[in-house]
Structures are given as C-alpha cells and as structure tokens.
PDB file of C-alpha atoms in Angstrom:
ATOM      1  CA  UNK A 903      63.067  36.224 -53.021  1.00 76.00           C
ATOM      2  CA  UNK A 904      65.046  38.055 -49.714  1.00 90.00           C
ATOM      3  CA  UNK A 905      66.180  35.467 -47.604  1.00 94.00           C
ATOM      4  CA  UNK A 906      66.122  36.376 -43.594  1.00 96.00           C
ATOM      5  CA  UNK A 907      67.795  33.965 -41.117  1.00 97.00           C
ATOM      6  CA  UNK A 908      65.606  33.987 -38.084  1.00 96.00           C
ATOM      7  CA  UNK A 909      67.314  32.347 -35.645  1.00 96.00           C
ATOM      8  CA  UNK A 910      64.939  31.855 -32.481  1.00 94.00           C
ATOM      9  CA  UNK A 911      64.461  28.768 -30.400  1.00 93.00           C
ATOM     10  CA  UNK A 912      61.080  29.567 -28.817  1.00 92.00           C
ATOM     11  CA  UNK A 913      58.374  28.360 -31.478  1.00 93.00           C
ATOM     12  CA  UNK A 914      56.124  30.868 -30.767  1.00 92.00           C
ATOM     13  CA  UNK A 915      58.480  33.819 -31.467  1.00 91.00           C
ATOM     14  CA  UNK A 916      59.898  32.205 -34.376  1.00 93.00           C
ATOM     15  CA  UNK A 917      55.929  31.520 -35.491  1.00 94.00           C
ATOM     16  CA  UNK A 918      55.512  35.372 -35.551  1.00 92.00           C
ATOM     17  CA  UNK A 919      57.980  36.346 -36.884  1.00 94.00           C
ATOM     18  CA  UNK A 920      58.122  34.460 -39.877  1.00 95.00           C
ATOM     19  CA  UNK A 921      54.675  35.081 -40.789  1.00 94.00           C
ATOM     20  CA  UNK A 922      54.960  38.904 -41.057  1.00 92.00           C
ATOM     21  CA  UNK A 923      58.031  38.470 -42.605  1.00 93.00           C
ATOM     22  CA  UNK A 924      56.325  36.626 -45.758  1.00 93.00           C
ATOM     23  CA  UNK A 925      53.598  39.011 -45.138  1.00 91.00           C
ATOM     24  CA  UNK A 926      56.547  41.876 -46.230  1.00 91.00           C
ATOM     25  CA  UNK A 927      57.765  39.946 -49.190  1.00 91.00           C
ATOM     26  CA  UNK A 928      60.488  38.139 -47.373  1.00 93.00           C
ATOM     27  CA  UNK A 929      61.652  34.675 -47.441  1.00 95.00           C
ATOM     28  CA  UNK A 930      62.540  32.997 -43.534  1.00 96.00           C
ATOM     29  CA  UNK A 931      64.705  30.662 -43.168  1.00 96.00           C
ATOM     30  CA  UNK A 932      63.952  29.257 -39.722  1.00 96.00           C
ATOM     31  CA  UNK A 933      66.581  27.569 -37.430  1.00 96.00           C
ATOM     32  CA  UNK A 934      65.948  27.062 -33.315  1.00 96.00           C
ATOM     33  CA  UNK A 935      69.504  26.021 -32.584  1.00 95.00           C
ATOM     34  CA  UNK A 936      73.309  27.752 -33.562  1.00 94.00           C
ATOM     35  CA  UNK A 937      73.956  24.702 -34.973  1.00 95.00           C
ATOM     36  CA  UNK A 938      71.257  24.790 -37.245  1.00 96.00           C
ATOM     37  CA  UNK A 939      71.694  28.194 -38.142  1.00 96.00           C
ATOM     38  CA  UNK A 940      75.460  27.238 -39.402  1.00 95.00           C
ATOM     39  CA  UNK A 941      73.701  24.573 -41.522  1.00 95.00           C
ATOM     40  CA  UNK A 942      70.972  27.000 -43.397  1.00 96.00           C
ATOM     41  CA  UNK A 943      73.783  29.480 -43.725  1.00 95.00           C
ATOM     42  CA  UNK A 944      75.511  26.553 -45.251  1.00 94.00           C
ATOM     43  CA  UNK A 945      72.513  25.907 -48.244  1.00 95.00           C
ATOM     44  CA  UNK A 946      71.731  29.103 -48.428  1.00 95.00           C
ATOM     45  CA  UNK A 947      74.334  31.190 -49.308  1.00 92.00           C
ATOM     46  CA  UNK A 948      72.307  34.110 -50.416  1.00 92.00           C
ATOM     47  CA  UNK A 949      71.113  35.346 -46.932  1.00 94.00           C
ATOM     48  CA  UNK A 950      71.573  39.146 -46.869  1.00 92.00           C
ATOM     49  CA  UNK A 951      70.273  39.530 -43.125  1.00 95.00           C
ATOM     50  CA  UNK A 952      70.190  37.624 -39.983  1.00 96.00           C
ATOM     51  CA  UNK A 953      68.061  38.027 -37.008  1.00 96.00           C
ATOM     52  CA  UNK A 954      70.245  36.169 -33.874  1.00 96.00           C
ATOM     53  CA  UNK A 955      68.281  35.314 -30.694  1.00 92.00           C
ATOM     54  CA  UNK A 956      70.911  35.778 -27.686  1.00 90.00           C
ATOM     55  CA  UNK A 957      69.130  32.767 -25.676  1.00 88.00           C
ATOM     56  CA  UNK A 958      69.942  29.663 -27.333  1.00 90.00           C
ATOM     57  CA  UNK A 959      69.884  26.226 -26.262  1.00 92.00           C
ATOM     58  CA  UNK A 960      73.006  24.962 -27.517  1.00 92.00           C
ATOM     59  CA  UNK A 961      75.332  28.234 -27.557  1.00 91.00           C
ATOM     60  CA  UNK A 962      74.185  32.035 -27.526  1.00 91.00           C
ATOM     61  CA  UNK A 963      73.436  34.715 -30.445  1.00 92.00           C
ATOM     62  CA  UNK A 964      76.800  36.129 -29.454  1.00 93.00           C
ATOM     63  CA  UNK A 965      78.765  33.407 -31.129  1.00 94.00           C
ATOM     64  CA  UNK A 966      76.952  32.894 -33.890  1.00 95.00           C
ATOM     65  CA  UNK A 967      77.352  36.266 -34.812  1.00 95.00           C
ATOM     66  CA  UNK A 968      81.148  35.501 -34.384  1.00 93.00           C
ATOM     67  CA  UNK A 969      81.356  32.963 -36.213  1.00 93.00           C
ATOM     68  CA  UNK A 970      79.445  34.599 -39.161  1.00 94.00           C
ATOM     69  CA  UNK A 971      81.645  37.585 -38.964  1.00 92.00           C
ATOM     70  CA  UNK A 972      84.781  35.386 -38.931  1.00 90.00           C
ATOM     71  CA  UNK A 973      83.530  33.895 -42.320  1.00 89.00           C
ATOM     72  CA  UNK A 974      84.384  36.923 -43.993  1.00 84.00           C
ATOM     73  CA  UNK A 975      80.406  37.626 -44.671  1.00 86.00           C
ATOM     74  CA  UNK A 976      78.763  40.757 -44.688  1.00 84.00           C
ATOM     75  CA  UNK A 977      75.564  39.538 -43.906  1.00 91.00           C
ATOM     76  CA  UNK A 978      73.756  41.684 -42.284  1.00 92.00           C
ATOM     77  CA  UNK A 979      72.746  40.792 -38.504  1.00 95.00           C
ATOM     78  CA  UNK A 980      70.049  42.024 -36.124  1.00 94.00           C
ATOM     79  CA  UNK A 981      70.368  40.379 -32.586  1.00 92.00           C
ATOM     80  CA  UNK A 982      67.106  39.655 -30.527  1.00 87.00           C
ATOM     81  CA  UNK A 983      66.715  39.930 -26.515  1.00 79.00           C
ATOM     82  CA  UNK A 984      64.541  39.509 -24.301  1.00 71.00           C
ATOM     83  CA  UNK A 985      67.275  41.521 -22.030  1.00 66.00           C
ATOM     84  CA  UNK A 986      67.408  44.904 -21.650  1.00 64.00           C
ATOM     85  CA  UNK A 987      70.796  45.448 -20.093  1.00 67.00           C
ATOM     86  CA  UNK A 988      73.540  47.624 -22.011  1.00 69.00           C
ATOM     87  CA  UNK A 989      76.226  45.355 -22.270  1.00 75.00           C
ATOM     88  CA  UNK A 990      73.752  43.003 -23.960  1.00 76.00           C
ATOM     89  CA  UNK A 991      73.463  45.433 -26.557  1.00 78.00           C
ATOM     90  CA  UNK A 992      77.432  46.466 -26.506  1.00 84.00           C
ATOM     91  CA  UNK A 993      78.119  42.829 -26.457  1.00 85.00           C
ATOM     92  CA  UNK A 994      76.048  41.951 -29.643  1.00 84.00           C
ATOM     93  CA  UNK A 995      77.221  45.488 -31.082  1.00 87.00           C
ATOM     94  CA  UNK A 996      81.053  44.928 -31.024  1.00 88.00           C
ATOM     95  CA  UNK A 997      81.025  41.053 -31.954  1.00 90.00           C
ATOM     96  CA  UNK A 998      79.561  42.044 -35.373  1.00 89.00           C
ATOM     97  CA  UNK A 999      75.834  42.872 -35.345  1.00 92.00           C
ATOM     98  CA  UNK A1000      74.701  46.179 -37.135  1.00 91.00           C
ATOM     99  CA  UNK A1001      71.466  46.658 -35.108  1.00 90.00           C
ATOM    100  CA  UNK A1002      69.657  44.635 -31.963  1.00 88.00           C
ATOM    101  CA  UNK A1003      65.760  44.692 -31.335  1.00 88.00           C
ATOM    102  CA  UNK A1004      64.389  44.192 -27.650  1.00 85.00           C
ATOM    103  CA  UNK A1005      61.575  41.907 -26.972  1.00 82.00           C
ATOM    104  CA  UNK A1006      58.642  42.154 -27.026  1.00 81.00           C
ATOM    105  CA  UNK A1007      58.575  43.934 -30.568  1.00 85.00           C
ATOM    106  CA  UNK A1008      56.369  44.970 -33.152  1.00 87.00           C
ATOM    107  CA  UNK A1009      56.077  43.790 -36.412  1.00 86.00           C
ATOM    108  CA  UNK A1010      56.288  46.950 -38.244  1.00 86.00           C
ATOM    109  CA  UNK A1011      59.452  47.993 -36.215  1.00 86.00           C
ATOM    110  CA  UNK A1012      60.944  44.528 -37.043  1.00 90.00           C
ATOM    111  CA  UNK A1013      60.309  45.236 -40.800  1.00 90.00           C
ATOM    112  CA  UNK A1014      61.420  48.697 -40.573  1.00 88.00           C
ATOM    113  CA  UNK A1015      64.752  47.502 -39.250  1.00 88.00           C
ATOM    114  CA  UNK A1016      65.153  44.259 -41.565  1.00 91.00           C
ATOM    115  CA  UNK A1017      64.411  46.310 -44.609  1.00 88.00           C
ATOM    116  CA  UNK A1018      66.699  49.316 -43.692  1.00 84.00           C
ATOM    117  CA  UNK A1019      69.481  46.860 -43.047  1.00 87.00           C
ATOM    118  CA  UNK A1020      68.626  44.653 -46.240  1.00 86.00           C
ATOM    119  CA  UNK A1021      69.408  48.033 -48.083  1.00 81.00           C
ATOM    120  CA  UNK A1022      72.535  48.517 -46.478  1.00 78.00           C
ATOM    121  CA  UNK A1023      73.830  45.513 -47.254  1.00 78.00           C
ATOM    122  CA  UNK A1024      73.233  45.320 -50.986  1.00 65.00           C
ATOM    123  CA  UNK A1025      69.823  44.112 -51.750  1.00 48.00           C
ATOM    124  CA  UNK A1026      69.803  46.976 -53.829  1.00 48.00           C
ATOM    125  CA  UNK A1027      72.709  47.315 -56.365  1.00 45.00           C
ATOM    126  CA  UNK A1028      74.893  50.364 -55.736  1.00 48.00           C
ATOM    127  CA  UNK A1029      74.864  52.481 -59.104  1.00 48.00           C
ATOM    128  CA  UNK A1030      78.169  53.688 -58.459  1.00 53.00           C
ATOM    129  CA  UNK A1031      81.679  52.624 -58.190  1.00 57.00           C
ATOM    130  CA  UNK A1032      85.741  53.429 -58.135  1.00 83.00           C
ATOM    131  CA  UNK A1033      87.654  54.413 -55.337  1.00 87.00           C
ATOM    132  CA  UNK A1034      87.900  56.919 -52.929  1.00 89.00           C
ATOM    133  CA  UNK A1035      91.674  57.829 -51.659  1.00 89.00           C
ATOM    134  CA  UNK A1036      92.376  59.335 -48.205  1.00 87.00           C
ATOM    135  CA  UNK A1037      96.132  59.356 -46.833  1.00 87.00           C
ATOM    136  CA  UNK A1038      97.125  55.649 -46.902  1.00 91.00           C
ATOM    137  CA  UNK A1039      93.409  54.126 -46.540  1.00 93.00           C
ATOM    138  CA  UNK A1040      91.468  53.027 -50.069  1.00 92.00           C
ATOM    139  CA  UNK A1041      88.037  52.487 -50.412  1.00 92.00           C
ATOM    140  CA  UNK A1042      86.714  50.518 -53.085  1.00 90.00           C
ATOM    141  CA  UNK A1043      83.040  51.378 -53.574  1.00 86.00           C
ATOM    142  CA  UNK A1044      82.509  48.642 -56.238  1.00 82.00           C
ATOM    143  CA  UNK A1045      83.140  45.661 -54.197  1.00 82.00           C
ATOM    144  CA  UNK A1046      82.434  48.041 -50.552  1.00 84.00           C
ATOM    145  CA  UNK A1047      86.312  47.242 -49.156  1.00 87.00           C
ATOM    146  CA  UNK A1048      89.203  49.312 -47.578  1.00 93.00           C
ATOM    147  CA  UNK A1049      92.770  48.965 -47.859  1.00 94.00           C
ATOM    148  CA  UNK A1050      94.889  50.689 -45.227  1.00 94.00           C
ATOM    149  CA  UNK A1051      98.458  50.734 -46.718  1.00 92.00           C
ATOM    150  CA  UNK A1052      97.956  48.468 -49.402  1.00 91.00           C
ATOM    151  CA  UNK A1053      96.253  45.245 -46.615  1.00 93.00           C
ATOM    152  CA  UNK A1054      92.551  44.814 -46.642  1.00 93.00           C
ATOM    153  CA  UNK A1055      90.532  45.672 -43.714  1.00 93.00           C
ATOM    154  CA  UNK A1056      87.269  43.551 -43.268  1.00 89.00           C
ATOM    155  CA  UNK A1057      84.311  45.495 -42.734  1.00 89.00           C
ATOM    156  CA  UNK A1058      80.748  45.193 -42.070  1.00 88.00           C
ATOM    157  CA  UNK A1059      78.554  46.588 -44.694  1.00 85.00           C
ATOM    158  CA  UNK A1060      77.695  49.044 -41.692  1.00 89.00           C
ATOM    159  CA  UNK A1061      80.947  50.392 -41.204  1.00 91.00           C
ATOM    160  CA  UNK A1062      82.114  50.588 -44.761  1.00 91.00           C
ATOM    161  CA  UNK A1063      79.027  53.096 -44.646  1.00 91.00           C
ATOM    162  CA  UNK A1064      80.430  54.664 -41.949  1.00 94.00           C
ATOM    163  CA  UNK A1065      84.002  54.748 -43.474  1.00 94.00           C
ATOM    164  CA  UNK A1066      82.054  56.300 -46.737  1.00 93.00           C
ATOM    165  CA  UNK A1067      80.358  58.986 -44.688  1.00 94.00           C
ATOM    166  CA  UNK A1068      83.711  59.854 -43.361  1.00 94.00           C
ATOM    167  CA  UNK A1069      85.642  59.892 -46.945  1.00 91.00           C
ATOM    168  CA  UNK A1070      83.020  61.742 -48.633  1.00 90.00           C
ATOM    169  CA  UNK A1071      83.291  64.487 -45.950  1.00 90.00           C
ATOM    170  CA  UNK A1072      87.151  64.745 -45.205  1.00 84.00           C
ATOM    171  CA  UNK A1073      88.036  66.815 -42.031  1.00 86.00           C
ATOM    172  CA  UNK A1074      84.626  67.842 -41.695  1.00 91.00           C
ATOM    173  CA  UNK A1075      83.272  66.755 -37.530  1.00 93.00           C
ATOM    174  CA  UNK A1076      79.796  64.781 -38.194  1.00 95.00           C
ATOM    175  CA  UNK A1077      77.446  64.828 -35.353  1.00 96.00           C
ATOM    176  CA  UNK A1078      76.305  61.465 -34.076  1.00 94.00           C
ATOM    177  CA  UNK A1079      72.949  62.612 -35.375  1.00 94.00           C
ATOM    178  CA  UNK A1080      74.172  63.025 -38.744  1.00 94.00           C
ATOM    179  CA  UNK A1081      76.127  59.652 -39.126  1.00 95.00           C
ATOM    180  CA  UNK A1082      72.685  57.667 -37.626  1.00 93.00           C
ATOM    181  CA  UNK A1083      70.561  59.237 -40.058  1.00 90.00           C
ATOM    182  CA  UNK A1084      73.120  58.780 -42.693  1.00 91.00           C
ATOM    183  CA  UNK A1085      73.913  55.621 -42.203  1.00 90.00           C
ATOM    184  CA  UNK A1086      70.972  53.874 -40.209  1.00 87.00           C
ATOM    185  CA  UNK A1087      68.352  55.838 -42.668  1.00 83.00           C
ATOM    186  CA  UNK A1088      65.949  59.061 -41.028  1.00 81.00           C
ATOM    187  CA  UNK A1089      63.095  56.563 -39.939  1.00 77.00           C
ATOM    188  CA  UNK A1090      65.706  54.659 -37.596  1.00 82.00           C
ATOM    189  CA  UNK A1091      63.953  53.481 -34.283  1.00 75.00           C
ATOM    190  CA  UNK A1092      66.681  52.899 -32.084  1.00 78.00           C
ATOM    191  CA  UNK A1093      69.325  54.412 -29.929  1.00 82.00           C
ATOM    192  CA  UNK A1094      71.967  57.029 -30.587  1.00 87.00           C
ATOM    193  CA  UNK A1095      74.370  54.825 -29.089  1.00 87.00           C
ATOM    194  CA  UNK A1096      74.348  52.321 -31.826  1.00 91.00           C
ATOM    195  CA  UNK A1097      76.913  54.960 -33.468  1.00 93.00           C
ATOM    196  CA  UNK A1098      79.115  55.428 -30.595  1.00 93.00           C
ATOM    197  CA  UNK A1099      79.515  51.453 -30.336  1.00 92.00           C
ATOM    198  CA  UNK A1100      79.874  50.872 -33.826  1.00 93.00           C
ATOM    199  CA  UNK A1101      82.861  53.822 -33.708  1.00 95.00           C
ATOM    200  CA  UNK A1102      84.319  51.755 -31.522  1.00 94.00           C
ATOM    201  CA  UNK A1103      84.537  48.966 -33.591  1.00 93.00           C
ATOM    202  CA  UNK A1104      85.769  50.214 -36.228  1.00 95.00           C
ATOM    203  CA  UNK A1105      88.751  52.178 -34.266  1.00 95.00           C
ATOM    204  CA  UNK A1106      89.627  48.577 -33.551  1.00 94.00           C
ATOM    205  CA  UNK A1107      90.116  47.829 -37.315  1.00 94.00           C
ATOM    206  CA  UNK A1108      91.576  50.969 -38.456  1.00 95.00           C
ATOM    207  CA  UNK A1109      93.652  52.316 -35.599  1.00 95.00           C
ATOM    208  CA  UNK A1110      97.302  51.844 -35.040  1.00 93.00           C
ATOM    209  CA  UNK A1111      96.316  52.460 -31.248  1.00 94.00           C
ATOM    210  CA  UNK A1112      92.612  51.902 -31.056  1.00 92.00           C
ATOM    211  CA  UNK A1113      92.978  53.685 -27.411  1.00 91.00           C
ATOM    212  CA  UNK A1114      94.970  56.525 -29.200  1.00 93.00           C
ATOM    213  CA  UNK A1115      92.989  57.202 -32.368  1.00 93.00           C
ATOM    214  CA  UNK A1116      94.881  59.318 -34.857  1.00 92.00           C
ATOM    215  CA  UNK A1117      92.009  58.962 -37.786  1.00 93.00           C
ATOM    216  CA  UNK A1118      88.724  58.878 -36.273  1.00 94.00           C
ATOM    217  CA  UNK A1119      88.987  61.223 -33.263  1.00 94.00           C
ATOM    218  CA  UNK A1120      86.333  62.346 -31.151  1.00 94.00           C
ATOM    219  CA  UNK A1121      84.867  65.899 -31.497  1.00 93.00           C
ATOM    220  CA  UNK A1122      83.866  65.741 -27.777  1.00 91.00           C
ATOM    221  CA  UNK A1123      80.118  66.881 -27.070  1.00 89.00           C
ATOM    222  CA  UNK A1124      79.090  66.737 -30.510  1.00 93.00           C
ATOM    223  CA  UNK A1125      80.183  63.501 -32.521  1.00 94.00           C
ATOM    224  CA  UNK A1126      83.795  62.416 -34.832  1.00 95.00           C
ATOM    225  CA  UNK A1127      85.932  63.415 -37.588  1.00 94.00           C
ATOM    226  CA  UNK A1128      88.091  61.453 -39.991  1.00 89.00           C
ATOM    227  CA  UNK A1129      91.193  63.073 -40.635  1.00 77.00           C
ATOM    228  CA  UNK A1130      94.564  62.146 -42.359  1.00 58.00           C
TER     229      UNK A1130
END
C-alpha cells in the first residue's frame, strides 16, 4: 500500500482528506501535531509523500519540512495553506517541499498532485541506471545522487530531476515551460514559479557563489541552462 503523511491539525480537513485518499488507493497516515508527525515518520519508514499543514499547534509545516529534509530523506512533501501570500509558498518551497496546495482544494487536484509527486519520488522503479558525467558533477541515476568533485550533494527527488533534465540536455537553454512539464508532469496545476524557486534552491547546493552562478545561469526572458 502508498503511505501519505497527512499532517493537519483541524479534524475536519484531515477527515477529508484521508477519505479520498483511500478512495485513490492510498494509505494515510494521520498526525494533528509536528510532534506526532516525527513519531509516524518514525514507524513508518516507507512514506514516499508528505502533505505538511503550515498552521500547527505545536510548531509550523515549515519545520517539519526541515527537519525531514535534514534527515537525509527524499520523501516527497506537499505543504498545505490556508494562506495565500508568496512568501508562504517561497518559504515552504526553499525549506524542502516539492509542491504546496492552497486551501480550500479539491480532491481530484489533491490526487493529481500526490500521485505526480509519488512518481517522482520512486513509487515506480526507474528502469534505468549508470551515471551521467558533466565537468566535475556525477550523477548517479541508480541510487538518484550527485557528486560535485568527488562530495555528495543531497538532493530532493525534485531537483535530481531537475539536475537530470539539465545533464541530458548539456548547453542547451530550457524554457521554464519545458522544465515544469518535464519535471512536474504536462497535467501540473500549479504555478510557473514553482521552477524559478526550486532553481534557486538548487543554486544553493551546487554553486560555488549561489549569487554568481557559473553552472545554472539564467537565459533571461525565457528560462536556464546548465553549462560546464
């Protein structure tokens, strides 16, 4: 069975979302506070996705992402607000989440996004694998990692798709439009932005000057290229 963390303290929400969840084949694993989110994490180690309320009684979705990220997992997470402001969604973006879903929601775009992301993340088995070598940066497609001079570079199962995009298509600019539909999938019902943030982040992993980018520069107007 697919495990999904659903991580909401208001019953109600929770309620509803775990039902159509089961409904689409999935198994919840409900927790209302970040504490006991660390605990089903904990007993279930075979959560591929997360879905992180921001509002929480006894910290906020923004940590728990943290700390989940700071694990070394690449579960994949899907924060859930009831805000609408941009740095919500930057916030959630560059602390580790792969995709955010505004309240109030429907339960077909919830399942679009959760199985999307359950894809991404390896709930279906990659056929292939080896290594792909650009300039001093390896990426292992068997276990989904990158080396950059020999050190490994943690990655979210979202950016090591964006890392792939890039490698498979040396010096080549992408738009933004192709990396969304390449990586988020052609059916994806959220914003472009999601790209530029997640760019971002992963200049922060990968640059020598994040604020200076040598290997992922902007193609300005149009979207990025990853040269060597």
């Amino acid at each position: 069975m697919k495990k999904v963390l659903v991580l909401e303290d208001e019953s109600s929400i929770r309620s509803f979302v775990v039902i159509n969840l089961r409904r689409s084949g999935y198994e919840p694993i409900e927790a209302a506070t970040g504490e006991e989110a660390f605990e089903q994490i904990k007993k279930n180690p075979d959560i591929k996705v997360a879905l992180l309320d921001i509002m929480l009684p006894d910290t906020d979705g923004f940590e728990v992402c943290r700390h989940i990220r700071a694990s070394g997992s690449k579960m994949g997470i899907i924060m859930l607000t009831a805000r609408t402001q941009e740095m919500d969604k930057v916030t959630g973006l560059m602390t580790g989440a792969d995709d955010y879903v505004t309240k109030p929601f429907s339960p077909a775009e919830l399942t679009a996004r959760i199985d999307a992301l359950y894809r991404r993340v390896g709930g279906e088995d990659e056929e292939e694998s080896g290594e792909i070598v650009r300039g001093i940066f390896k990426l292992n497609t068997r276990n989904r990692s990158l080396e950059k001079n020999g050190e490994r570079i943690r990655l979210t199962q979202v950016e090591y798709s964006i890392v792939k995009l890039f490698m498979d298509n040396p010096g080549k600019a992408l738009s933004r439009e192709e990396i969304l539909n390449a990586v988020w999938g052609k059916d994806y019902l959220g914003e472009l932005k999601i790209v530029d943030v997640n760019i971002r982040r992963l200049r922060i992993k990968v640059e020598d000057d994040p604020t200076n980018p040598s290997y992922i520069t902007t193609v300005w107007g149009y979207g990025y290229k990853w040269g060597f």
